[in-house]
Tab-separated table of C-alpha atoms in Angstrom:
chain	number	residue	atom	x	y	z
U	2	UNK	CA	-40.612	32.971	62.762
U	3	UNK	CA	-37.525	31.651	64.588
U	4	UNK	CA	-37.914	28.119	63.371
U	5	UNK	CA	-38.161	29.457	59.694
U	6	UNK	CA	-35.060	31.591	60.305
U	7	UNK	CA	-33.026	28.394	61.498
U	8	UNK	CA	-34.215	26.409	58.648
U	9	UNK	CA	-33.006	29.106	56.137
U	10	UNK	CA	-29.795	29.319	57.883
U	11	UNK	CA	-29.341	25.711	57.636
U	12	UNK	CA	-30.100	25.399	54.066
U	13	UNK	CA	-27.949	28.231	53.364
U	14	UNK	CA	-24.933	26.706	55.284
U	15	UNK	CA	-25.619	23.439	53.334
U	16	UNK	CA	-25.536	25.033	50.073
U	17	UNK	CA	-22.373	26.772	50.894
U	18	UNK	CA	-20.745	23.582	52.131
U	19	UNK	CA	-21.807	21.706	48.966
U	20	UNK	CA	-20.301	24.640	46.881
U	21	UNK	CA	-16.913	24.281	48.832
U	22	UNK	CA	-16.836	20.593	48.217
U	23	UNK	CA	-17.524	21.177	44.540
U	24	UNK	CA	-14.875	23.941	44.339
U	25	UNK	CA	-12.440	21.498	46.180
U	26	UNK	CA	-13.035	18.454	43.835
U	27	UNK	CA	-12.556	20.968	40.820
U	28	UNK	CA	-9.287	22.198	42.321
U	29	UNK	CA	-7.974	18.644	42.693
U	30	UNK	CA	-9.008	17.626	39.283
U	31	UNK	CA	-6.103	17.980	36.969
U	32	UNK	CA	-6.213	18.045	33.210
U	33	UNK	CA	-4.489	14.870	31.953
U	34	UNK	CA	-1.031	15.644	30.658
U	35	UNK	CA	-0.829	14.879	26.794
U	36	UNK	CA	1.757	12.592	25.219
U	37	UNK	CA	3.725	14.603	22.818
U	38	UNK	CA	5.828	13.714	19.831
U	39	UNK	CA	7.883	16.360	18.146
U	40	UNK	CA	8.629	15.288	14.690
U	41	UNK	CA	11.550	17.170	13.271
U	42	UNK	CA	13.026	17.491	9.770
U	43	UNK	CA	16.604	18.147	10.947
U	44	UNK	CA	19.027	16.740	13.546
U	45	UNK	CA	19.769	20.122	15.304
U	46	UNK	CA	15.977	20.460	16.109
U	47	UNK	CA	15.797	16.807	17.632
U	48	UNK	CA	18.921	17.652	19.680
U	49	UNK	CA	17.419	21.015	20.855
U	50	UNK	CA	14.137	19.523	21.972
U	51	UNK	CA	16.014	16.600	23.598
U	52	UNK	CA	17.942	19.038	25.612
U	53	UNK	CA	14.630	21.144	26.568
U	54	UNK	CA	13.107	17.940	27.663
U	55	UNK	CA	15.885	17.355	30.022
U	56	UNK	CA	15.834	20.950	31.175
U	57	UNK	CA	12.236	21.118	31.824
U	58	UNK	CA	11.737	17.542	33.017
U	59	UNK	CA	8.979	16.652	30.765
U	60	UNK	CA	8.832	12.964	30.447
U	61	UNK	CA	5.732	12.905	28.190
U	62	UNK	CA	7.779	14.533	25.300
U	63	UNK	CA	9.381	12.328	22.545
U	64	UNK	CA	11.573	14.276	19.999
U	65	UNK	CA	12.110	12.314	16.729
U	66	UNK	CA	13.960	12.971	13.794
U	67	UNK	CA	11.743	12.170	10.626
U	68	UNK	CA	12.995	9.816	7.979
U	69	UNK	CA	11.740	12.707	5.627
U	70	UNK	CA	13.170	16.233	4.994
U	71	UNK	CA	10.277	17.728	3.120
U	72	UNK	CA	6.905	18.953	4.662
U	73	UNK	CA	4.649	16.531	2.858
U	74	UNK	CA	6.658	13.597	3.990
U	75	UNK	CA	7.063	14.834	7.511
U	76	UNK	CA	3.518	15.222	7.851
U	77	UNK	CA	2.682	11.710	6.322
U	78	UNK	CA	4.925	10.125	8.793
U	79	UNK	CA	3.179	12.027	11.545
U	80	UNK	CA	0.059	10.727	10.467
U	81	UNK	CA	1.228	7.123	10.434
U	82	UNK	CA	2.728	7.215	13.715
U	83	UNK	CA	-0.350	8.726	15.211
U	84	UNK	CA	-2.443	5.676	13.805
U	85	UNK	CA	0.239	3.305	15.140
U	86	UNK	CA	0.228	4.720	18.580
U	87	UNK	CA	-3.520	4.665	18.715
U	88	UNK	CA	-3.778	1.020	17.824
U	89	UNK	CA	-1.342	0.169	20.521
U	90	UNK	CA	-3.556	2.209	22.957
U	91	UNK	CA	-1.011	5.126	23.731
U	92	UNK	CA	-2.097	7.694	21.515
U	93	UNK	CA	-0.473	11.108	21.192
U	94	UNK	CA	-2.324	14.070	22.234
U	95	UNK	CA	-0.125	16.271	20.019
U	96	UNK	CA	2.361	15.663	17.154
U	97	UNK	CA	4.192	18.837	16.381
U	98	UNK	CA	5.814	18.890	12.824
U	99	UNK	CA	8.884	21.065	13.010
U	100	UNK	CA	10.257	22.525	9.634
U	101	UNK	CA	11.669	25.439	7.820
U	102	UNK	CA	9.370	27.541	5.544
U	103	UNK	CA	12.180	28.511	3.149
U	104	UNK	CA	12.401	25.128	1.531
U	105	UNK	CA	8.727	24.230	1.723
U	106	UNK	CA	7.689	23.758	-1.997
U	107	UNK	CA	4.607	21.123	-1.633
U	108	UNK	CA	1.795	22.952	0.386
U	109	UNK	CA	-0.231	19.855	0.107
U	110	UNK	CA	0.709	18.923	3.640
U	111	UNK	CA	-1.833	21.645	4.845
U	112	UNK	CA	-4.628	19.586	3.478
U	113	UNK	CA	-3.202	16.396	4.957
U	114	UNK	CA	-3.038	18.041	8.466
U	115	UNK	CA	-6.748	19.378	7.888
U	116	UNK	CA	-8.276	16.077	6.776
U	117	UNK	CA	-6.497	14.189	9.760
U	118	UNK	CA	-7.497	16.818	12.514
U	119	UNK	CA	-11.119	16.771	11.235
U	120	UNK	CA	-11.271	12.944	11.482
U	121	UNK	CA	-9.455	12.552	14.845
U	122	UNK	CA	-10.388	13.841	18.196
U	123	UNK	CA	-7.611	12.062	20.282
U	124	UNK	CA	-4.572	13.411	18.283
U	125	UNK	CA	-3.871	16.735	16.700
U	126	UNK	CA	-1.121	17.323	14.224
U	127	UNK	CA	0.233	20.888	14.488
U	128	UNK	CA	2.765	22.467	12.122
U	129	UNK	CA	5.516	24.511	13.654
U	130	UNK	CA	7.369	26.815	11.317
U	131	UNK	CA	10.459	28.989	11.183
U	132	UNK	CA	11.152	31.353	8.423
U	133	UNK	CA	13.622	31.371	7.003
U	134	UNK	CA	15.201	28.243	9.006
U	135	UNK	CA	15.804	26.827	12.587
U	136	UNK	CA	19.010	29.000	12.880
U	137	UNK	CA	16.618	32.011	13.457
U	138	UNK	CA	15.170	30.346	16.300
U	139	UNK	CA	18.607	29.989	17.684
U	140	UNK	CA	19.600	33.482	17.131
U	141	UNK	CA	16.623	34.566	19.181
U	142	UNK	CA	18.329	32.858	22.108
U	143	UNK	CA	20.803	35.771	21.936
U	144	UNK	CA	18.965	38.775	20.698
U	145	UNK	CA	15.725	39.811	18.844
U	146	UNK	CA	16.823	39.926	15.133
U	147	UNK	CA	14.238	41.657	13.357
U	148	UNK	CA	16.190	42.606	10.121
U	149	UNK	CA	14.939	40.501	6.982
U	150	UNK	CA	17.245	37.875	5.366
U	151	UNK	CA	18.112	37.415	1.763
U	152	UNK	CA	20.129	35.351	-0.426
U	153	UNK	CA	23.763	36.445	-0.723
U	154	UNK	CA	25.783	35.534	-3.853
U	155	UNK	CA	25.430	31.861	-4.366
U	156	UNK	CA	24.051	31.145	-0.808
U	157	UNK	CA	20.423	30.315	-0.249
U	158	UNK	CA	18.472	32.449	2.223
U	159	UNK	CA	18.808	29.412	4.685
U	160	UNK	CA	22.532	29.134	4.280
U	161	UNK	CA	22.697	33.031	4.891
U	162	UNK	CA	20.858	32.617	8.118
U	163	UNK	CA	23.210	29.813	9.189
U	164	UNK	CA	26.382	31.702	8.148
U	165	UNK	CA	25.033	34.553	10.219
U	166	UNK	CA	24.352	32.544	13.310
U	167	UNK	CA	27.771	30.846	13.173
U	168	UNK	CA	29.707	34.017	12.543
U	169	UNK	CA	27.894	36.253	14.980
U	170	UNK	CA	26.684	33.928	17.847
U	171	UNK	CA	28.034	30.262	17.884
U	172	UNK	CA	31.233	29.556	16.120
U	173	UNK	CA	31.057	26.074	17.016
U	174	UNK	CA	27.706	25.388	15.655
U	175	UNK	CA	26.658	22.591	13.402
U	176	UNK	CA	23.626	20.619	13.456
U	177	UNK	CA	25.290	17.479	15.063
U	178	UNK	CA	27.151	19.238	17.641
U	179	UNK	CA	25.005	18.227	20.567
U	180	UNK	CA	27.003	20.135	23.264
U	181	UNK	CA	26.787	23.384	21.233
U	182	UNK	CA	23.082	22.936	20.986
U	183	UNK	CA	22.679	22.032	24.701
U	184	UNK	CA	24.275	25.494	25.625
U	185	UNK	CA	21.802	27.097	23.220
U	186	UNK	CA	18.662	25.542	24.740
U	187	UNK	CA	19.715	26.624	28.172
U	188	UNK	CA	18.709	30.173	27.175
U	189	UNK	CA	15.227	29.165	25.918
U	190	UNK	CA	13.461	31.948	28.102
U	191	UNK	CA	15.355	34.671	26.290
U	192	UNK	CA	14.305	33.087	23.086
U	193	UNK	CA	10.704	33.186	24.044
U	194	UNK	CA	10.735	36.728	24.982
U	195	UNK	CA	12.637	37.791	21.748
U	196	UNK	CA	10.379	35.700	19.584
U	197	UNK	CA	7.211	37.406	21.007
U	198	UNK	CA	8.885	40.938	20.391
U	199	UNK	CA	9.619	39.726	16.850
U	200	UNK	CA	5.954	38.659	16.140
U	201	UNK	CA	4.733	41.964	17.385
U	202	UNK	CA	6.863	43.780	14.950
U	203	UNK	CA	6.170	41.411	12.215
U	204	UNK	CA	2.469	41.818	12.647
U	205	UNK	CA	2.806	45.595	12.435
U	206	UNK	CA	4.465	45.430	9.048
U	207	UNK	CA	2.818	42.210	7.592
U	208	UNK	CA	5.826	40.202	7.101
U	209	UNK	CA	7.072	36.792	8.128
U	210	UNK	CA	10.876	37.515	7.173
U	211	UNK	CA	11.973	36.527	9.819
U	212	UNK	CA	9.342	34.837	12.181
U	213	UNK	CA	8.920	31.539	14.074
U	214	UNK	CA	6.131	29.673	16.114
U	215	UNK	CA	8.408	27.430	17.965
U	216	UNK	CA	8.139	29.466	21.326
U	217	UNK	CA	4.586	28.749	21.020
U	218	UNK	CA	5.458	24.972	21.457
U	219	UNK	CA	8.043	25.720	23.992
U	220	UNK	CA	5.323	27.629	26.188
U	221	UNK	CA	3.114	24.468	26.178
U	222	UNK	CA	5.958	22.371	27.401
U	223	UNK	CA	6.643	24.915	30.074
U	224	UNK	CA	3.062	24.748	31.270
U	225	UNK	CA	3.125	21.092	31.397
U	226	UNK	CA	6.576	21.263	33.404
U	227	UNK	CA	5.023	23.678	35.817
U	228	UNK	CA	1.613	21.621	35.992
U	229	UNK	CA	-0.394	24.583	35.295
U	230	UNK	CA	-3.382	22.448	34.427
U	231	UNK	CA	-3.590	24.182	30.998
U	232	UNK	CA	-2.023	21.781	28.403
U	233	UNK	CA	-3.554	23.332	25.353
U	234	UNK	CA	-1.503	24.565	22.446
U	235	UNK	CA	-2.380	28.190	21.564
U	236	UNK	CA	-1.399	29.215	18.029
U	237	UNK	CA	-1.252	33.043	18.351
U	238	UNK	CA	0.605	33.469	15.049
U	239	UNK	CA	-1.770	31.476	12.864
U	240	UNK	CA	-4.747	33.366	14.166
U	241	UNK	CA	-3.289	36.614	13.642
U	242	UNK	CA	-2.266	36.099	9.957
U	243	UNK	CA	-5.516	34.239	8.743
U	244	UNK	CA	-5.428	33.579	5.092
U	245	UNK	CA	-4.180	30.427	3.388
U	246	UNK	CA	-0.688	29.862	1.880
U	247	UNK	CA	2.039	32.135	1.945
U	248	UNK	CA	3.381	34.351	-1.019
U	249	UNK	CA	6.690	33.585	-3.019
U	250	UNK	CA	8.425	36.576	-1.479
U	251	UNK	CA	7.501	35.352	2.040
U	252	UNK	CA	6.179	38.892	2.930
U	253	UNK	CA	2.697	38.017	4.389
U	254	UNK	CA	2.059	34.974	6.485
U	255	UNK	CA	-1.072	33.558	5.486
U	256	UNK	CA	-1.697	30.205	7.477
U	257	UNK	CA	-5.121	28.911	8.407
U	258	UNK	CA	-6.124	25.352	8.223
U	259	UNK	CA	-9.742	25.523	6.992
């Protein structure tokens, strides 16, 4: 009987030892950090992410100004760059296409992304939006702006947002003023906080005027910077507003790549 107890105890100890070794191996196994390309339609977005790359010390991130300024052209270039990188053996885990929703006319880019992502396991192309435009994201570095924007006089809705940002927050701003954009980027944590608050309110009222998904990209970059071993992009906004397209008045966010 005593021999049986000793044998059972020995087996239990060995099992526990194997489990501890397994847990230790799992803890020491890090998810590979993905190479990330951030393809922007404008100079200000590129400068912003260059500064954020420096602030977070994320060397695997490459901000690049697209040669195109329309959503379809940006996504087409992303696909081309993805194929070239894969051919060279240095594929991107993610390519984020950053553009403004207020100027999007050709929605065929959704189908481009869908078809590419279905056919490619190594690289995912993710659209990152702001409505009306990038200056809304910059405003969120100062406060949570929830009031809808509109055209004023001869100014487009995007021009109205930019004018508001310059007059109320950053008088020296223009899209090539790198020192100004650098100072904006330093307050990225406040922007994340305000963008989340904005999303919660807009979800309650079913509106995208205004809204942004840029903070979701920034959160991924923070995870990489902190080496959290969780390097997966989580698109909360697209999941919460699940229909395809968006209406002409930009009242309901309806994006889902099916």
